[in-house]
PDB file of C-alpha atoms in Angstrom:
ATOM      1  CA  MET P   1     -60.739 -63.220  11.760  1.00  0.00           C
ATOM      2  CA  PRO P   2     -60.206 -60.381  14.242  1.00  0.00           C
ATOM      3  CA  VAL P   3     -62.520 -57.417  14.422  1.00  0.00           C
ATOM      4  CA  THR P   4     -61.120 -54.104  15.511  1.00  0.00           C
ATOM      5  CA  THR P   5     -62.469 -50.622  15.994  1.00  0.00           C
ATOM      6  CA  ILE P   6     -60.835 -47.604  14.378  1.00  0.00           C
ATOM      7  CA  GLU P   7     -62.344 -44.280  15.402  1.00  0.00           C
ATOM      8  CA  GLY P   8     -65.730 -45.861  15.936  1.00  0.00           C
ATOM      9  CA  HIS P   9     -65.679 -47.967  12.745  1.00  0.00           C
ATOM     10  CA  GLU P  10     -65.853 -51.698  13.411  1.00  0.00           C
ATOM     11  CA  ILE P  11     -63.829 -53.538  10.731  1.00  0.00           C
ATOM     12  CA  HIS P  12     -62.564 -57.041   9.935  1.00  0.00           C
ATOM     13  CA  VAL P  13     -58.776 -57.190   9.768  1.00  0.00           C
ATOM     14  CA  ASP P  14     -55.969 -59.752   9.432  1.00  0.00           C
ATOM     15  CA  ALA P  15     -53.506 -60.458  12.233  1.00  0.00           C
ATOM     16  CA  GLU P  16     -51.461 -57.370  11.363  1.00  0.00           C
ATOM     17  CA  GLY P  17     -54.422 -55.034  11.057  1.00  0.00           C
ATOM     18  CA  PHE P  18     -54.932 -54.836   7.289  1.00  0.00           C
ATOM     19  CA  MET P  19     -58.617 -54.830   6.328  1.00  0.00           C
ATOM     20  CA  THR P  20     -60.001 -58.027   4.833  1.00  0.00           C
ATOM     21  CA  GLU P  21     -63.465 -56.906   3.679  1.00  0.00           C
ATOM     22  CA  TYR P  22     -63.320 -54.674   0.600  1.00  0.00           C
ATOM     23  CA  ASP P  23     -66.856 -53.376   1.068  1.00  0.00           C
ATOM     24  CA  GLU P  24     -66.389 -52.276   4.659  1.00  0.00           C
ATOM     25  CA  TRP P  25     -64.201 -49.408   3.444  1.00  0.00           C
ATOM     26  CA  THR P  26     -65.353 -45.826   2.989  1.00  0.00           C
ATOM     27  CA  GLU P  27     -63.325 -42.695   2.321  1.00  0.00           C
ATOM     28  CA  GLU P  28     -64.137 -41.535   5.829  1.00  0.00           C
ATOM     29  CA  LEU P  29     -62.671 -44.768   7.160  1.00  0.00           C
ATOM     30  CA  GLY P  30     -59.637 -44.307   4.890  1.00  0.00           C
ATOM     31  CA  LYS P  31     -59.001 -41.012   6.624  1.00  0.00           C
ATOM     32  CA  ALA P  32     -59.270 -42.712  10.029  1.00  0.00           C
ATOM     33  CA  LEU P  33     -56.835 -45.460   8.928  1.00  0.00           C
ATOM     34  CA  ALA P  34     -54.378 -42.814   7.735  1.00  0.00           C
ATOM     35  CA  ASP P  35     -54.672 -41.025  11.093  1.00  0.00           C
ATOM     36  CA  ALA P  36     -54.013 -44.306  12.878  1.00  0.00           C
ATOM     37  CA  ILE P  37     -50.626 -44.719  11.180  1.00  0.00           C
ATOM     38  CA  GLY P  38     -49.688 -41.047  11.288  1.00  0.00           C
ATOM     39  CA  VAL P  39     -50.150 -40.262   7.590  1.00  0.00           C
ATOM     40  CA  GLU P  40     -51.694 -36.935   6.675  1.00  0.00           C
ATOM     41  CA  LEU P  41     -53.950 -37.396   3.656  1.00  0.00           C
ATOM     42  CA  THR P  42     -53.574 -34.355   1.448  1.00  0.00           C
ATOM     43  CA  ASP P  43     -55.835 -33.840  -1.584  1.00  0.00           C
ATOM     44  CA  ASP P  44     -53.051 -35.236  -3.794  1.00  0.00           C
ATOM     45  CA  ALA P  45     -52.765 -38.364  -1.681  1.00  0.00           C
ATOM     46  CA  TRP P  46     -56.344 -39.385  -2.477  1.00  0.00           C
ATOM     47  CA  GLY P  47     -55.417 -39.972  -6.123  1.00  0.00           C
ATOM     48  CA  PRO P  48     -53.251 -43.039  -5.484  1.00  0.00           C
ATOM     49  CA  ILE P  49     -55.612 -44.327  -2.768  1.00  0.00           C
ATOM     50  CA  ARG P  50     -58.562 -44.273  -5.176  1.00  0.00           C
ATOM     51  CA  PHE P  51     -56.374 -45.859  -7.868  1.00  0.00           C
ATOM     52  CA  LEU P  52     -55.493 -48.720  -5.496  1.00  0.00           C
ATOM     53  CA  ARG P  53     -59.178 -49.329  -4.767  1.00  0.00           C
ATOM     54  CA  GLU P  54     -60.155 -49.379  -8.449  1.00  0.00           C
ATOM     55  CA  ASP P  55     -57.144 -51.391  -9.605  1.00  0.00           C
ATOM     56  CA  PHE P  56     -57.652 -54.010  -6.875  1.00  0.00           C
ATOM     57  CA  LYS P  57     -61.219 -54.579  -8.059  1.00  0.00           C
ATOM     58  CA  ALA P  58     -60.316 -54.519 -11.769  1.00  0.00           C
ATOM     59  CA  GLU P  59     -57.429 -56.960 -11.314  1.00  0.00           C
ATOM     60  CA  GLY P  60     -59.442 -59.551  -9.446  1.00  0.00           C
ATOM     61  CA  GLY P  61     -58.228 -58.843  -5.938  1.00  0.00           C
ATOM     62  CA  HIS P  62     -54.565 -58.016  -6.375  1.00  0.00           C
ATOM     63  CA  THR P  63     -53.206 -54.971  -4.575  1.00  0.00           C
ATOM     64  CA  PRO P  64     -50.987 -53.034  -7.005  1.00  0.00           C
ATOM     65  CA  THR P  65     -47.285 -52.797  -6.216  1.00  0.00           C
ATOM     66  CA  LEU P  66     -45.546 -49.439  -5.948  1.00  0.00           C
ATOM     67  CA  ARG P  67     -44.250 -49.734  -9.493  1.00  0.00           C
ATOM     68  CA  ARG P  68     -47.726 -50.461 -10.807  1.00  0.00           C
ATOM     69  CA  VAL P  69     -49.106 -47.417  -8.969  1.00  0.00           C
ATOM     70  CA  SER P  70     -46.460 -45.386 -10.750  1.00  0.00           C
ATOM     71  CA  THR P  71     -46.539 -46.946 -14.243  1.00  0.00           C
ATOM     72  CA  VAL P  72     -50.232 -47.794 -14.576  1.00  0.00           C
ATOM     73  CA  GLY P  73     -51.687 -45.230 -12.161  1.00  0.00           C
ATOM     74  CA  GLY P  74     -49.357 -42.522 -13.422  1.00  0.00           C
ATOM     75  CA  PHE P  75     -48.281 -41.246  -9.993  1.00  0.00           C
ATOM     76  CA  ASP P  76     -44.768 -39.941  -9.437  1.00  0.00           C
ATOM     77  CA  THR P  77     -42.682 -42.376  -7.362  1.00  0.00           C
ATOM     78  CA  LYS P  78     -40.816 -39.635  -5.514  1.00  0.00           C
ATOM     79  CA  LYS P  79     -44.078 -37.988  -4.475  1.00  0.00           C
ATOM     80  CA  LEU P  80     -45.459 -41.317  -3.274  1.00  0.00           C
ATOM     81  CA  PHE P  81     -42.444 -41.659  -0.971  1.00  0.00           C
ATOM     82  CA  GLU P  82     -43.108 -38.119   0.310  1.00  0.00           C
ATOM     83  CA  MET P  83     -46.830 -38.650   0.894  1.00  0.00           C
ATOM     84  CA  PHE P  84     -46.494 -42.137   2.391  1.00  0.00           C
ATOM     85  CA  PRO P  85     -43.039 -42.034   3.940  1.00  0.00           C
ATOM     86  CA  LYS P  86     -40.653 -44.997   4.040  1.00  0.00           C
ATOM     87  CA  LYS P  87     -43.077 -47.770   3.102  1.00  0.00           C
ATOM     88  CA  PRO P  88     -45.410 -46.310   0.500  1.00  0.00           C
ATOM     89  CA  ALA P  89     -46.798 -49.567  -0.932  1.00  0.00           C
ATOM     90  CA  LYS P  90     -47.823 -50.987   2.443  1.00  0.00           C
ATOM     91  CA  LYS P  91     -49.092 -47.687   3.811  1.00  0.00           C
ATOM     92  CA  MET P  92     -51.211 -47.001   0.744  1.00  0.00           C
ATOM     93  CA  ALA P  93     -52.630 -50.530   0.891  1.00  0.00           C
ATOM     94  CA  TYR P  94     -53.494 -50.089   4.578  1.00  0.00           C
ATOM     95  CA  ILE P  95     -55.214 -46.749   4.044  1.00  0.00           C
ATOM     96  CA  ALA P  96     -57.088 -48.095   1.008  1.00  0.00           C
ATOM     97  CA  GLY P  97     -58.368 -50.995   3.104  1.00  0.00           C
ATOM     98  CA  LEU P  98     -56.584 -53.649   1.025  1.00  0.00           C
ATOM     99  CA  PRO P  99     -54.142 -56.489   1.751  1.00  0.00           C
ATOM    100  CA  LYS P 100     -50.410 -55.839   1.379  1.00  0.00           C
ATOM    101  CA  PRO P 101     -49.215 -56.163  -2.230  1.00  0.00           C
ATOM    102  CA  ALA P 102     -48.118 -59.731  -2.985  1.00  0.00           C
ATOM    103  CA  GLY P 103     -45.893 -59.016  -5.985  1.00  0.00           C
ATOM    104  CA  CYS P 104     -42.114 -58.556  -5.723  1.00  0.00           C
ATOM    105  CA  VAL P 105     -41.776 -55.633  -8.107  1.00  0.00           C
TER     106      VAL P 105
ATOM    107  CA  MET X   1     -63.492 -58.244  24.579  1.00  0.00           C
ATOM    108  CA  THR X   2     -63.351 -55.088  26.596  1.00  0.00           C
ATOM    109  CA  ALA X   3     -63.858 -51.488  25.640  1.00  0.00           C
ATOM    110  CA  ALA X   4     -60.264 -50.870  26.565  1.00  0.00           C
ATOM    111  CA  GLN X   5     -58.974 -53.379  24.016  1.00  0.00           C
ATOM    112  CA  GLU X   6     -56.437 -51.761  21.737  1.00  0.00           C
ATOM    113  CA  ALA X   7     -57.142 -51.366  18.040  1.00  0.00           C
ATOM    114  CA  ILE X   8     -55.141 -53.678  15.747  1.00  0.00           C
ATOM    115  CA  ILE X   9     -52.939 -51.373  13.689  1.00  0.00           C
ATOM    116  CA  PRO X  10     -49.950 -52.575  11.633  1.00  0.00           C
ATOM    117  CA  LYS X  11     -46.563 -51.740  13.057  1.00  0.00           C
ATOM    118  CA  PHE X  12     -44.604 -50.265  10.199  1.00  0.00           C
ATOM    119  CA  ASP X  13     -41.431 -50.070  12.321  1.00  0.00           C
ATOM    120  CA  ASP X  14     -40.426 -46.958  10.492  1.00  0.00           C
ATOM    121  CA  ASP X  15     -39.361 -44.600  13.211  1.00  0.00           C
ATOM    122  CA  ASP X  16     -35.729 -43.618  13.054  1.00  0.00           C
ATOM    123  CA  ALA X  17     -35.073 -43.961  16.769  1.00  0.00           C
ATOM    124  CA  GLU X  18     -32.806 -46.959  16.210  1.00  0.00           C
ATOM    125  CA  GLY X  19     -31.109 -45.490  13.167  1.00  0.00           C
ATOM    126  CA  VAL X  20     -31.848 -46.064   9.497  1.00  0.00           C
ATOM    127  CA  ARG X  21     -31.269 -49.585   8.218  1.00  0.00           C
ATOM    128  CA  LYS X  22     -28.755 -49.586   5.381  1.00  0.00           C
ATOM    129  CA  LEU X  23     -28.199 -52.161   2.653  1.00  0.00           C
ATOM    130  CA  ALA X  24     -25.354 -52.256   0.141  1.00  0.00           C
ATOM    131  CA  ILE X  25     -25.548 -54.592  -2.832  1.00  0.00           C
ATOM    132  CA  ILE X  26     -22.467 -55.343  -4.909  1.00  0.00           C
ATOM    133  CA  CYS X  27     -23.536 -56.130  -8.470  1.00  0.00           C
ATOM    134  CA  SER X  28     -20.579 -57.909 -10.048  1.00  0.00           C
ATOM    135  CA  LYS X  29     -22.247 -59.895 -12.842  1.00  0.00           C
ATOM    136  CA  GLY X  30     -23.265 -58.843 -16.331  1.00  0.00           C
ATOM    137  CA  ASN X  31     -25.430 -61.791 -17.301  1.00  0.00           C
ATOM    138  CA  LEU X  32     -29.104 -61.014 -17.658  1.00  0.00           C
ATOM    139  CA  ASP X  33     -30.207 -63.524 -15.034  1.00  0.00           C
ATOM    140  CA  MET X  34     -27.668 -62.246 -12.507  1.00  0.00           C
ATOM    141  CA  ALA X  35     -28.641 -58.604 -13.006  1.00  0.00           C
ATOM    142  CA  TYR X  36     -32.062 -59.142 -11.510  1.00  0.00           C
ATOM    143  CA  PRO X  37     -31.413 -60.362  -7.948  1.00  0.00           C
ATOM    144  CA  GLY X  38     -29.715 -57.090  -6.988  1.00  0.00           C
ATOM    145  CA  LEU X  39     -32.378 -54.986  -8.658  1.00  0.00           C
ATOM    146  CA  ILE X  40     -35.286 -56.865  -7.117  1.00  0.00           C
ATOM    147  CA  LEU X  41     -33.882 -56.983  -3.600  1.00  0.00           C
ATOM    148  CA  GLY X  42     -32.619 -53.400  -3.742  1.00  0.00           C
ATOM    149  CA  ASN X  43     -35.996 -52.181  -4.938  1.00  0.00           C
ATOM    150  CA  ALA X  44     -37.816 -54.171  -2.265  1.00  0.00           C
ATOM    151  CA  ALA X  45     -35.530 -52.776   0.429  1.00  0.00           C
ATOM    152  CA  ILE X  46     -36.172 -49.193  -0.684  1.00  0.00           C
ATOM    153  CA  GLY X  47     -39.895 -49.890  -0.456  1.00  0.00           C
ATOM    154  CA  GLU X  48     -39.328 -51.004   3.130  1.00  0.00           C
ATOM    155  CA  GLY X  49     -37.688 -47.735   4.079  1.00  0.00           C
ATOM    156  CA  VAL X  50     -34.118 -49.053   3.889  1.00  0.00           C
ATOM    157  CA  GLU X  51     -31.290 -46.812   2.612  1.00  0.00           C
ATOM    158  CA  VAL X  52     -29.997 -48.704  -0.420  1.00  0.00           C
ATOM    159  CA  HIS X  53     -26.682 -48.444  -2.263  1.00  0.00           C
ATOM    160  CA  LEU X  54     -25.996 -50.461  -5.418  1.00  0.00           C
ATOM    161  CA  PHE X  55     -22.305 -50.763  -6.267  1.00  0.00           C
ATOM    162  CA  PHE X  56     -21.476 -51.888  -9.805  1.00  0.00           C
ATOM    163  CA  THR X  57     -18.156 -53.595 -10.329  1.00  0.00           C
ATOM    164  CA  PHE X  58     -16.437 -55.840 -12.865  1.00  0.00           C
ATOM    165  CA  TRP X  59     -18.982 -57.478 -15.206  1.00  0.00           C
ATOM    166  CA  GLY X  60     -21.747 -55.673 -13.349  1.00  0.00           C
ATOM    167  CA  MET X  61     -20.568 -52.491 -15.067  1.00  0.00           C
ATOM    168  CA  ASP X  62     -22.553 -53.647 -18.118  1.00  0.00           C
ATOM    169  CA  MET X  63     -25.707 -52.929 -16.113  1.00  0.00           C
ATOM    170  CA  ILE X  64     -24.906 -49.195 -16.088  1.00  0.00           C
ATOM    171  CA  ILE X  65     -23.233 -48.695 -19.466  1.00  0.00           C
ATOM    172  CA  PRO X  66     -25.779 -47.313 -21.941  1.00  0.00           C
ATOM    173  CA  GLY X  67     -25.634 -49.403 -25.097  1.00  0.00           C
ATOM    174  CA  ARG X  68     -24.968 -52.505 -23.016  1.00  0.00           C
ATOM    175  CA  MET X  69     -27.481 -52.255 -20.171  1.00  0.00           C
ATOM    176  CA  ASN X  70     -30.444 -53.151 -22.360  1.00  0.00           C
ATOM    177  CA  GLU X  71     -28.525 -55.874 -24.195  1.00  0.00           C
ATOM    178  CA  LEU X  72     -27.570 -58.196 -21.336  1.00  0.00           C
ATOM    179  CA  LYS X  73     -27.522 -61.858 -22.359  1.00  0.00           C
ATOM    180  CA  PHE X  74     -28.403 -65.134 -20.789  1.00  0.00           C
ATOM    181  CA  SER X  75     -26.556 -68.307 -21.728  1.00  0.00           C
ATOM    182  CA  PRO X  76     -27.585 -71.877 -20.915  1.00  0.00           C
ATOM    183  CA  SER X  77     -23.895 -72.772 -21.110  1.00  0.00           C
ATOM    184  CA  GLY X  78     -22.622 -73.924 -17.746  1.00  0.00           C
ATOM    185  CA  ASN X  79     -26.128 -73.696 -16.314  1.00  0.00           C
ATOM    186  CA  THR X  80     -27.398 -77.197 -15.609  1.00  0.00           C
ATOM    187  CA  ALA X  81     -30.719 -75.869 -14.300  1.00  0.00           C
ATOM    188  CA  MET X  82     -31.769 -74.729 -17.770  1.00  0.00           C
ATOM    189  CA  HIS X  83     -34.810 -76.679 -18.930  1.00  0.00           C
ATOM    190  CA  MET X  84     -36.568 -77.061 -22.262  1.00  0.00           C
ATOM    191  CA  PRO X  85     -39.687 -74.918 -22.692  1.00  0.00           C
ATOM    192  CA  VAL X  86     -41.808 -78.088 -22.869  1.00  0.00           C
ATOM    193  CA  GLY X  87     -41.672 -80.988 -20.490  1.00  0.00           C
ATOM    194  CA  ASP X  88     -39.160 -81.076 -17.709  1.00  0.00           C
ATOM    195  CA  VAL X  89     -36.097 -81.929 -19.767  1.00  0.00           C
ATOM    196  CA  ARG X  90     -32.725 -80.382 -19.068  1.00  0.00           C
ATOM    197  CA  ILE X  91     -30.896 -78.871 -22.010  1.00  0.00           C
ATOM    198  CA  PRO X  92     -27.837 -81.093 -22.522  1.00  0.00           C
ATOM    199  CA  GLN X  93     -24.683 -79.106 -21.792  1.00  0.00           C
ATOM    200  CA  ALA X  94     -23.199 -80.282 -25.111  1.00  0.00           C
ATOM    201  CA  LEU X  95     -25.945 -78.326 -26.897  1.00  0.00           C
ATOM    202  CA  ALA X  96     -25.699 -75.223 -24.729  1.00  0.00           C
ATOM    203  CA  PRO X  97     -22.861 -73.522 -26.648  1.00  0.00           C
ATOM    204  CA  MET X  98     -24.464 -74.163 -30.060  1.00  0.00           C
ATOM    205  CA  PRO X  99     -25.088 -71.143 -32.289  1.00  0.00           C
ATOM    206  CA  GLY X 100     -28.511 -69.659 -31.643  1.00  0.00           C
ATOM    207  CA  MET X 101     -28.871 -71.060 -28.135  1.00  0.00           C
ATOM    208  CA  GLN X 102     -27.868 -67.859 -26.341  1.00  0.00           C
ATOM    209  CA  PRO X 103     -30.169 -65.536 -28.318  1.00  0.00           C
ATOM    210  CA  MET X 104     -33.015 -67.997 -27.891  1.00  0.00           C
ATOM    211  CA  ALA X 105     -32.435 -68.405 -24.153  1.00  0.00           C
ATOM    212  CA  THR X 106     -32.090 -64.624 -23.735  1.00  0.00           C
ATOM    213  CA  LYS X 107     -35.329 -64.001 -25.612  1.00  0.00           C
ATOM    214  CA  MET X 108     -37.156 -66.595 -23.526  1.00  0.00           C
ATOM    215  CA  LEU X 109     -35.904 -65.191 -20.240  1.00  0.00           C
ATOM    216  CA  LYS X 110     -36.738 -61.626 -21.248  1.00  0.00           C
ATOM    217  CA  LYS X 111     -40.252 -62.716 -22.134  1.00  0.00           C
ATOM    218  CA  GLN X 112     -40.724 -64.538 -18.830  1.00  0.00           C
ATOM    219  CA  ILE X 113     -39.528 -61.471 -16.941  1.00  0.00           C
ATOM    220  CA  ALA X 114     -41.773 -59.144 -18.950  1.00  0.00           C
ATOM    221  CA  ASP X 115     -44.770 -61.456 -18.454  1.00  0.00           C
ATOM    222  CA  LEU X 116     -44.412 -60.915 -14.714  1.00  0.00           C
ATOM    223  CA  GLY X 117     -44.555 -57.163 -15.228  1.00  0.00           C
ATOM    224  CA  VAL X 118     -40.923 -56.782 -14.190  1.00  0.00           C
ATOM    225  CA  PRO X 119     -39.176 -54.031 -16.158  1.00  0.00           C
ATOM    226  CA  GLU X 120     -36.007 -54.291 -18.239  1.00  0.00           C
ATOM    227  CA  VAL X 121     -32.738 -53.228 -16.614  1.00  0.00           C
ATOM    228  CA  PRO X 122     -32.708 -49.509 -17.636  1.00  0.00           C
ATOM    229  CA  GLU X 123     -36.300 -48.946 -16.564  1.00  0.00           C
ATOM    230  CA  PHE X 124     -35.717 -50.862 -13.335  1.00  0.00           C
ATOM    231  CA  LEU X 125     -32.713 -48.689 -12.486  1.00  0.00           C
ATOM    232  CA  ALA X 126     -34.747 -45.554 -13.249  1.00  0.00           C
ATOM    233  CA  HIS X 127     -37.443 -46.757 -10.847  1.00  0.00           C
ATOM    234  CA  ILE X 128     -34.839 -47.434  -8.153  1.00  0.00           C
ATOM    235  CA  VAL X 129     -33.313 -43.968  -8.576  1.00  0.00           C
ATOM    236  CA  ALA X 130     -36.756 -42.311  -8.524  1.00  0.00           C
ATOM    237  CA  SER X 131     -37.491 -44.192  -5.307  1.00  0.00           C
ATOM    238  CA  GLY X 132     -34.374 -42.787  -3.655  1.00  0.00           C
ATOM    239  CA  GLY X 133     -31.843 -45.584  -4.238  1.00  0.00           C
ATOM    240  CA  HIS X 134     -28.176 -44.739  -4.803  1.00  0.00           C
ATOM    241  CA  LEU X 135     -26.055 -46.076  -7.675  1.00  0.00           C
ATOM    242  CA  HIS X 136     -22.248 -46.103  -7.558  1.00  0.00           C
ATOM    243  CA  ALA X 137     -19.687 -47.332 -10.054  1.00  0.00           C
ATOM    244  CA  CYS X 138     -16.378 -48.979  -9.184  1.00  0.00           C
ATOM    245  CA  ARG X 139     -13.250 -46.906  -9.855  1.00  0.00           C
ATOM    246  CA  MET X 140     -11.048 -49.798 -10.955  1.00  0.00           C
ATOM    247  CA  SER X 141     -13.746 -51.242 -13.237  1.00  0.00           C
ATOM    248  CA  ALA X 142     -14.374 -47.814 -14.772  1.00  0.00           C
ATOM    249  CA  ASP X 143     -10.656 -47.461 -15.455  1.00  0.00           C
ATOM    250  CA  MET X 144     -10.493 -50.956 -16.945  1.00  0.00           C
ATOM    251  CA  ASN X 145     -13.434 -50.163 -19.253  1.00  0.00           C
ATOM    252  CA  HIS X 146     -12.006 -46.709 -20.042  1.00  0.00           C
ATOM    253  CA  VAL X 147     -15.212 -44.960 -19.005  1.00  0.00           C
ATOM    254  CA  THR X 148     -15.886 -41.815 -16.974  1.00  0.00           C
ATOM    255  CA  LEU X 149     -19.052 -40.766 -15.134  1.00  0.00           C
ATOM    256  CA  GLU X 150     -20.300 -39.077 -18.330  1.00  0.00           C
ATOM    257  CA  ASP X 151     -20.208 -42.429 -20.137  1.00  0.00           C
ATOM    258  CA  LEU X 152     -22.378 -44.157 -17.537  1.00  0.00           C
ATOM    259  CA  TYR X 153     -26.135 -44.352 -17.034  1.00  0.00           C
ATOM    260  CA  GLU X 154     -27.348 -40.945 -15.860  1.00  0.00           C
ATOM    261  CA  GLY X 155     -28.646 -42.258 -12.536  1.00  0.00           C
ATOM    262  CA  VAL X 156     -25.147 -43.251 -11.386  1.00  0.00           C
ATOM    263  CA  GLU X 157     -24.069 -40.746  -8.733  1.00  0.00           C
ATOM    264  CA  ASP X 158     -20.329 -41.245  -8.704  1.00  0.00           C
ATOM    265  CA  ILE X 159     -17.356 -43.470  -9.360  1.00  0.00           C
ATOM    266  CA  ILE X 160     -15.881 -44.505  -6.030  1.00  0.00           C
ATOM    267  CA  ASN X 161     -12.894 -46.552  -5.001  1.00  0.00           C
ATOM    268  CA  ALA X 162     -12.745 -49.505  -2.633  1.00  0.00           C
ATOM    269  CA  SER X 163     -12.024 -47.369   0.443  1.00  0.00           C
ATOM    270  CA  ASP X 164     -14.913 -45.023  -0.376  1.00  0.00           C
ATOM    271  CA  PHE X 165     -17.185 -48.038  -0.595  1.00  0.00           C
ATOM    272  CA  ILE X 166     -16.069 -49.346   2.783  1.00  0.00           C
ATOM    273  CA  GLU X 167     -16.597 -45.915   4.321  1.00  0.00           C
ATOM    274  CA  LEU X 168     -19.983 -45.497   2.658  1.00  0.00           C
ATOM    275  CA  THR X 169     -21.258 -48.840   3.910  1.00  0.00           C
ATOM    276  CA  ALA X 170     -20.343 -48.421   7.575  1.00  0.00           C
ATOM    277  CA  GLY X 171     -23.009 -50.238   9.558  1.00  0.00           C
ATOM    278  CA  ALA X 172     -24.723 -51.511   6.399  1.00  0.00           C
ATOM    279  CA  GLN X 173     -25.822 -55.018   5.565  1.00  0.00           C
ATOM    280  CA  LEU X 174     -24.025 -56.342   2.506  1.00  0.00           C
ATOM    281  CA  LEU X 175     -24.994 -58.542  -0.400  1.00  0.00           C
ATOM    282  CA  PHE X 176     -22.485 -59.713  -3.005  1.00  0.00           C
ATOM    283  CA  ILE X 177     -24.053 -60.844  -6.237  1.00  0.00           C
TER     284      ILE X 177
END
């Protein structure tokens, strides 16, 4: 499993760069991950990121899909596309230090 | 390992330098099972930053007609891949058209879809529209069904003819379902 360094944080990642160790993540690191992919984390953007973290743990290690973030998390889909442009589900998962969502919908 | 080694960061391939990828999906079927492929792929494409257009034509119009869109049916008739709920036994085609088979098969399929957390057609379309997908209805099909834009699901942007569709999908990838 590769180890990479993002702004001084040494983390375990998969071949693409998504984090593989849940407990290595901190909010400070989340900010660094967002910087790395050019996403500006506004105060509003932390809501879905924290939801992803909690839901992943509660659901036994499944990253929520975009629809789940909207229906269960209660976040507006349009806003998610604005805050995490183009590929919200994958970008949120990356910033939250989780694997890409596996579900189709 | 050297200090100069680059960090591993996912490539989201989302810069517009090479133009926006476009996908058009023609939804021409009104059976419950055939409504889903277009919705699932269209939704996935939107989530990948693709500009998505769903074009509803012929039987696919039932997907965007309120009063019908939530009542799509699934029939085992003519579908030899339909199996019994228990065991791995195919439903004999002679039984498929029997009274009660279609409601039962529809109920089963709806339950299987719901168990996966996949929404029903109206909610799915609403999610696609909220995500930035575009819905269009076919002019000829609208005329055949005697419906106008006001009669269609609110997320449908317009009723367009065949030429409009060809123009709209210039450079797009196409899926006919």
